[in-house]
Amino acid sequence: MRPQMTPRGVRASDPALRGRLRADKAFMGGMLAISMIAVLPLVLILLFIIIRGASSINWQFLTELPKPMGEAGGGISNAIVGTVILIIVASVISMPLGILSGIFLSESGKSGLGRVTRLSVETLMGVPSIVIGIVAYVWVVRPMGHFSALSGGVALAMIMLPVITLSTEETLLLIPMSLREAALALGVSYPRTVLKVILPAGASGVITGALLGVARAAGETAPLLFTSFGSPYMVLDILKPMASLPQTIYFYATSPYPAWQTLAWGASFVLLVLVLVLNLLTKLVTSRWKTQF
Amino acid sequence: MEDSVLTAEETILETRDLTAGFDGKDVVHGVSLAVPKWKVTAIMGPSGCGKTTFMRCINRMHELAPNAQVSGEVLLDGQDVYHINPIELRRRIGMVFQRPNPFPTMSIYNNVVAGYTLNGARMDRTDRDQIVEETLRRTTLWDEVKDALYRRGSFLSGGQQQRLCIARALAMKPEILLLDEPTSALDPKSTAAIEELIVSLKGSVTIVQVTHNIPQAARISDYTAFIHLGELVEFGPTNKLFTVPKDKRTEEYLSGKFG
Amino acid sequence: MPIAQIDDLKTRLVTYARLVEDMIGQCRSALVNRTPDVLSDVVQKEEPRANEFEVEIEEECTSLIAQHQPMAKELRTILMVGSMTNDLERMADHAVNIAEAALECIGLSASPAEGNLLRLFDETLGMVDSAVRSFIESDAALALQVCEADGGVDRLARDILERMSASMTQDPFTIEQSLCILKIAGNLERIADLSTNIGEDVIYMTEGRVIKHHREEEQ
């Protein structure tokens, strides 16, 4: 018996069909419910932070240094500047390395050295960030004798590196062989082909990878605790300890002073906005600049 | 009685006992062929017969494939191409592929001169403009794109993109142009336009074209080579090969008995 | 292209050829038996049928070429079938001329069916038959024989011409009959010529050799 099509959907006259449609709806409903539950934590976090933190945001907050303990007011300008500087240092170290190794992996990924490289990079990706922090401590802080933004940058670079490398490799592997052949057939040497044809064609993917790396590094706290350490002052010298948003949040949230705790909420809000903006930027880059083949 | 054997002056490229393949397995077996200068030579045969592999040995693209092997000689104007720097060689022997592949991040203008700019050649603006206009006129693209030279090449239709790829190869002023089934991905109108283009190039460029489109080979080529299972079965002037082929296998292929 | 279509075309040509052969044969028996009805049939019934055949076959050749873009032997076959159709049509025309001349001859007193003319008929019919068989069997050697037999037919025809010339000078009353005979002989000679054309076409079809100019040089 054929079900009749009605404006509200199929009205089944066959009982077996009716049973199946009910099961169908139940399943869809269940999936929707579970998805809502998965989204819930994110929504709750966002709400929480917005409620607690948004109220602290004002011009003062963003441009002043923190006040000494106990005093009300103050701002997180040094943390914001510090995060930016740390990211710049980390990027300067990790991006060239990451992109070049990504190129290497995409071209020779199957060779012996390629497989070893990939294994190393994937392992590094899984190393807990605090362990990376300790490594940076041993490599940079100890020899220098004091904390510094440089060591923080090194730690963040190690966190960013695998993300950039693997993302670059993935992007370049997607570029069709025909493009390489087109360049090679014109008598272009291999290195030039990679640099002037392949890389530009994969630019959006590479940039996306870089932005993702930055987004990940911007929020890392543990490694910074014993590398860049933090500072109540506005510091611009990378050889000195420097404040940063995640570290500030940690320090001030665990402090007994309500004024500082408020700063922590505000800083959380700012950090959240930063990460969100980076993710949106990534999506923008992908949609506007993606090369069509 | 027409002789299909070419004289030395007429020959621009010669292969001697060329054998090539992958992973220890040969797909081209001892092909010895003389390609006449400034004419269109079609290389036809059923799918998988080795004709593309053969052609890619000419500009040494074959050796870029993993586990590729090749033996025998390929002589360009008497010089063994395997003793010439492959990068140099590929500037003298251009190639156009089955699927149009203009550089997607470059404008039409830059695509045409890509062979120069990617190689770091310094040219002033007027020289570049001249090459672009000359080459686009030669490939009958000029009127269609002259107002959109700085737009990306990927906005063109398939047939136009392929003509752009031919222009890109021609801009290098190659001695030989290798075409790998250049119209198999195009609609009939674009195919006709490109066939016209190829015919117009006779007399100034030597063209070798791989095709499995028998009527196309018959229409545009002066000489045809028939390759089957990696061997050169027959080679001769097109009008003779298509009316009175000497080998039974050629006859059967032309009658559509296998393909 | 599918073999069936070429075979079909060849069959049609053979049917056409046999019809034309028949027309000539009937003229011969009508002369011997003095049956004018047969001759009228040749002119009025057989010739239109022959013309139909010709048009049909020509159209089929054209559409096969357009649709299948044949090459090599298939192409030569189709083109030669077209050429042979043309030759057969002219043969049919000559057969009609023979029938009309024979109709005149029969009305006269003496029998025009004299020895040499009948021999000429037989030789010519032999050539036509061989030509058609060489096509059916793709036999280039047989086709070559047809081309070479033309010499014999020419000699016979010349012979008849001399005899009739002598006869006309000697006895003016035989002029009408002699002219009849000469007309028939002339047409038979041209039919034989056309058979050699068919032979040459068969050789090109099977072997791709063109022998037309050689033959002219030999003669």
PDB file of N, CA and C in Angstrom, chain A residues 72-114:
ATOM      1  N   ALA A  72      42.430  47.697  44.946  1.00  0.00           N
ATOM      2  CA  ALA A  72      41.398  47.445  43.925  1.00  0.00           C
ATOM      3  C   ALA A  72      41.824  48.029  42.590  1.00  0.00           C
ATOM      4  N   GLY A  73      41.179  47.624  41.552  1.00  0.00           N
ATOM      5  CA  GLY A  73      41.456  48.207  40.219  1.00  0.00           C
ATOM      6  C   GLY A  73      42.645  47.535  39.562  1.00  0.00           C
ATOM      7  N   GLY A  74      43.179  48.188  38.608  1.00  0.00           N
ATOM      8  CA  GLY A  74      44.328  47.630  37.883  1.00  0.00           C
ATOM      9  C   GLY A  74      43.877  46.978  36.588  1.00  0.00           C
ATOM     10  N   GLY A  75      44.862  46.592  35.824  1.00  0.00           N
ATOM     11  CA  GLY A  75      44.516  46.017  34.518  1.00  0.00           C
ATOM     12  C   GLY A  75      45.488  44.928  34.098  1.00  0.00           C
ATOM     13  N   ILE A  76      45.343  44.493  32.925  1.00  0.00           N
ATOM     14  CA  ILE A  76      46.164  43.375  32.451  1.00  0.00           C
ATOM     15  C   ILE A  76      46.932  43.744  31.186  1.00  0.00           C
ATOM     16  N   SER A  77      47.261  45.015  31.051  1.00  0.00           N
ATOM     17  CA  SER A  77      47.918  45.415  29.807  1.00  0.00           C
ATOM     18  C   SER A  77      49.215  44.647  29.589  1.00  0.00           C
ATOM     19  N   ASN A  78      49.952  44.414  30.671  1.00  0.00           N
ATOM     20  CA  ASN A  78      51.225  43.703  30.481  1.00  0.00           C
ATOM     21  C   ASN A  78      51.005  42.256  30.033  1.00  0.00           C
ATOM     22  N   ALA A  79      49.909  41.659  30.504  1.00  0.00           N
ATOM     23  CA  ALA A  79      49.635  40.275  30.103  1.00  0.00           C
ATOM     24  C   ALA A  79      49.298  40.192  28.625  1.00  0.00           C
ATOM     25  N   ILE A  80      48.511  41.179  28.166  1.00  0.00           N
ATOM     26  CA  ILE A  80      48.123  41.160  26.753  1.00  0.00           C
ATOM     27  C   ILE A  80      49.363  41.340  25.879  1.00  0.00           C
ATOM     28  N   VAL A  81      50.141  42.356  26.227  1.00  0.00           N
ATOM     29  CA  VAL A  81      51.364  42.597  25.451  1.00  0.00           C
ATOM     30  C   VAL A  81      52.281  41.391  25.525  1.00  0.00           C
ATOM     31  N   GLY A  82      52.378  40.814  26.733  1.00  0.00           N
ATOM     32  CA  GLY A  82      53.246  39.652  26.912  1.00  0.00           C
ATOM     33  C   GLY A  82      52.825  38.477  26.051  1.00  0.00           C
ATOM     34  N   THR A  83      51.544  38.191  26.002  1.00  0.00           N
ATOM     35  CA  THR A  83      51.072  37.088  25.170  1.00  0.00           C
ATOM     36  C   THR A  83      51.437  37.328  23.709  1.00  0.00           C
ATOM     37  N   VAL A  84      51.226  38.594  23.281  1.00  0.00           N
ATOM     38  CA  VAL A  84      51.542  38.896  21.884  1.00  0.00           C
ATOM     39  C   VAL A  84      53.022  38.672  21.602  1.00  0.00           C
ATOM     40  N   ILE A  85      53.885  39.182  22.514  1.00  0.00           N
ATOM     41  CA  ILE A  85      55.320  39.023  22.280  1.00  0.00           C
ATOM     42  C   ILE A  85      55.725  37.551  22.293  1.00  0.00           C
ATOM     43  N   LEU A  86      55.181  36.809  23.244  1.00  0.00           N
ATOM     44  CA  LEU A  86      55.516  35.381  23.313  1.00  0.00           C
ATOM     45  C   LEU A  86      55.123  34.663  22.024  1.00  0.00           C
ATOM     46  N   ILE A  87      53.933  35.011  21.532  1.00  0.00           N
ATOM     47  CA  ILE A  87      53.495  34.357  20.290  1.00  0.00           C
ATOM     48  C   ILE A  87      54.412  34.725  19.142  1.00  0.00           C
ATOM     49  N   ILE A  88      54.832  35.996  19.116  1.00  0.00           N
ATOM     50  CA  ILE A  88      55.730  36.397  18.030  1.00  0.00           C
ATOM     51  C   ILE A  88      57.031  35.612  18.102  1.00  0.00           C
ATOM     52  N   VAL A  89      57.605  35.520  19.296  1.00  0.00           N
ATOM     53  CA  VAL A  89      58.858  34.766  19.448  1.00  0.00           C
ATOM     54  C   VAL A  89      58.664  33.316  19.032  1.00  0.00           C
ATOM     55  N   ALA A  90      57.570  32.726  19.519  1.00  0.00           N
ATOM     56  CA  ALA A  90      57.310  31.322  19.187  1.00  0.00           C
ATOM     57  C   ALA A  90      57.136  31.141  17.688  1.00  0.00           C
ATOM     58  N   SER A  91      56.451  32.089  17.052  1.00  0.00           N
ATOM     59  CA  SER A  91      56.215  31.970  15.621  1.00  0.00           C
ATOM     60  C   SER A  91      57.510  32.082  14.837  1.00  0.00           C
ATOM     61  N   VAL A  92      58.339  33.035  15.237  1.00  0.00           N
ATOM     62  CA  VAL A  92      59.607  33.213  14.528  1.00  0.00           C
ATOM     63  C   VAL A  92      60.410  31.916  14.543  1.00  0.00           C
ATOM     64  N   ILE A  93      60.336  31.193  15.656  1.00  0.00           N
ATOM     65  CA  ILE A  93      61.070  29.931  15.742  1.00  0.00           C
ATOM     66  C   ILE A  93      60.347  28.824  14.992  1.00  0.00           C
ATOM     67  N   SER A  94      59.038  28.684  15.234  1.00  0.00           N
ATOM     68  CA  SER A  94      58.358  27.476  14.751  1.00  0.00           C
ATOM     69  C   SER A  94      57.865  27.547  13.317  1.00  0.00           C
ATOM     70  N   MET A  95      57.546  28.741  12.845  1.00  0.00           N
ATOM     71  CA  MET A  95      56.948  28.746  11.495  1.00  0.00           C
ATOM     72  C   MET A  95      57.903  28.340  10.386  1.00  0.00           C
ATOM     73  N   PRO A  96      59.080  28.941  10.310  1.00  0.00           N
ATOM     74  CA  PRO A  96      59.968  28.496   9.228  1.00  0.00           C
ATOM     75  C   PRO A  96      60.276  27.007   9.335  1.00  0.00           C
ATOM     76  N   LEU A  97      60.596  26.574  10.571  1.00  0.00           N
ATOM     77  CA  LEU A  97      60.908  25.163  10.794  1.00  0.00           C
ATOM     78  C   LEU A  97      59.729  24.280  10.421  1.00  0.00           C
ATOM     79  N   GLY A  98      58.553  24.681  10.882  1.00  0.00           N
ATOM     80  CA  GLY A  98      57.344  23.886  10.660  1.00  0.00           C
ATOM     81  C   GLY A  98      57.008  23.794   9.184  1.00  0.00           C
ATOM     82  N   ILE A  99      57.062  24.922   8.494  1.00  0.00           N
ATOM     83  CA  ILE A  99      56.697  24.912   7.079  1.00  0.00           C
ATOM     84  C   ILE A  99      57.702  24.087   6.276  1.00  0.00           C
ATOM     85  N   LEU A 100      58.979  24.295   6.562  1.00  0.00           N
ATOM     86  CA  LEU A 100      59.993  23.545   5.819  1.00  0.00           C
ATOM     87  C   LEU A 100      59.884  22.048   6.073  1.00  0.00           C
ATOM     88  N   SER A 101      59.666  21.672   7.338  1.00  0.00           N
ATOM     89  CA  SER A 101      59.543  20.229   7.560  1.00  0.00           C
ATOM     90  C   SER A 101      58.245  19.693   6.981  1.00  0.00           C
ATOM     91  N   GLY A 102      57.221  20.536   6.938  1.00  0.00           N
ATOM     92  CA  GLY A 102      55.978  20.113   6.293  1.00  0.00           C
ATOM     93  C   GLY A 102      56.205  19.873   4.822  1.00  0.00           C
ATOM     94  N   ILE A 103      56.990  20.766   4.181  1.00  0.00           N
ATOM     95  CA  ILE A 103      57.328  20.579   2.766  1.00  0.00           C
ATOM     96  C   ILE A 103      58.097  19.272   2.594  1.00  0.00           C
ATOM     97  N   PHE A 104      59.082  19.068   3.489  1.00  0.00           N
ATOM     98  CA  PHE A 104      59.892  17.861   3.386  1.00  0.00           C
ATOM     99  C   PHE A 104      59.017  16.613   3.481  1.00  0.00           C
ATOM    100  N   LEU A 105      58.119  16.613   4.469  1.00  0.00           N
ATOM    101  CA  LEU A 105      57.267  15.440   4.649  1.00  0.00           C
ATOM    102  C   LEU A 105      56.357  15.201   3.449  1.00  0.00           C
ATOM    103  N   SER A 106      55.866  16.279   2.851  1.00  0.00           N
ATOM    104  CA  SER A 106      54.950  16.082   1.730  1.00  0.00           C
ATOM    105  C   SER A 106      55.681  15.537   0.512  1.00  0.00           C
ATOM    106  N   GLU A 107      56.947  15.889   0.364  1.00  0.00           N
ATOM    107  CA  GLU A 107      57.693  15.420  -0.806  1.00  0.00           C
ATOM    108  C   GLU A 107      58.322  14.053  -0.577  1.00  0.00           C
ATOM    109  N   SER A 108      58.886  13.841   0.648  1.00  0.00           N
ATOM    110  CA  SER A 108      59.602  12.579   0.873  1.00  0.00           C
ATOM    111  C   SER A 108      59.055  11.820   2.060  1.00  0.00           C
ATOM    112  N   GLY A 109      57.768  11.917   2.286  1.00  0.00           N
ATOM    113  CA  GLY A 109      57.190  11.312   3.484  1.00  0.00           C
ATOM    114  C   GLY A 109      57.383   9.813   3.584  1.00  0.00           C
ATOM    115  N   LYS A 110      57.566   9.162   2.430  1.00  0.00           N
ATOM    116  CA  LYS A 110      57.634   7.708   2.474  1.00  0.00           C
ATOM    117  C   LYS A 110      59.059   7.204   2.692  1.00  0.00           C
ATOM    118  N   SER A 111      60.023   8.100   2.563  1.00  0.00           N
ATOM    119  CA  SER A 111      61.415   7.645   2.711  1.00  0.00           C
ATOM    120  C   SER A 111      61.707   7.350   4.175  1.00  0.00           C
ATOM    121  N   GLY A 112      62.851   6.752   4.442  1.00  0.00           N
ATOM    122  CA  GLY A 112      63.232   6.391   5.807  1.00  0.00           C
ATOM    123  C   GLY A 112      63.242   7.607   6.711  1.00  0.00           C
ATOM    124  N   LEU A 113      63.972   8.647   6.267  1.00  0.00           N
ATOM    125  CA  LEU A 113      64.062   9.862   7.068  1.00  0.00           C
ATOM    126  C   LEU A 113      62.678  10.491   7.231  1.00  0.00           C
ATOM    127  N   GLY A 114      61.875  10.396   6.168  1.00  0.00           N
ATOM    128  CA  GLY A 114      60.533  10.965   6.233  1.00  0.00           C
ATOM    129  C   GLY A 114      59.699  10.302   7.305  1.00  0.00           C
TER     130      GLY A 114
END
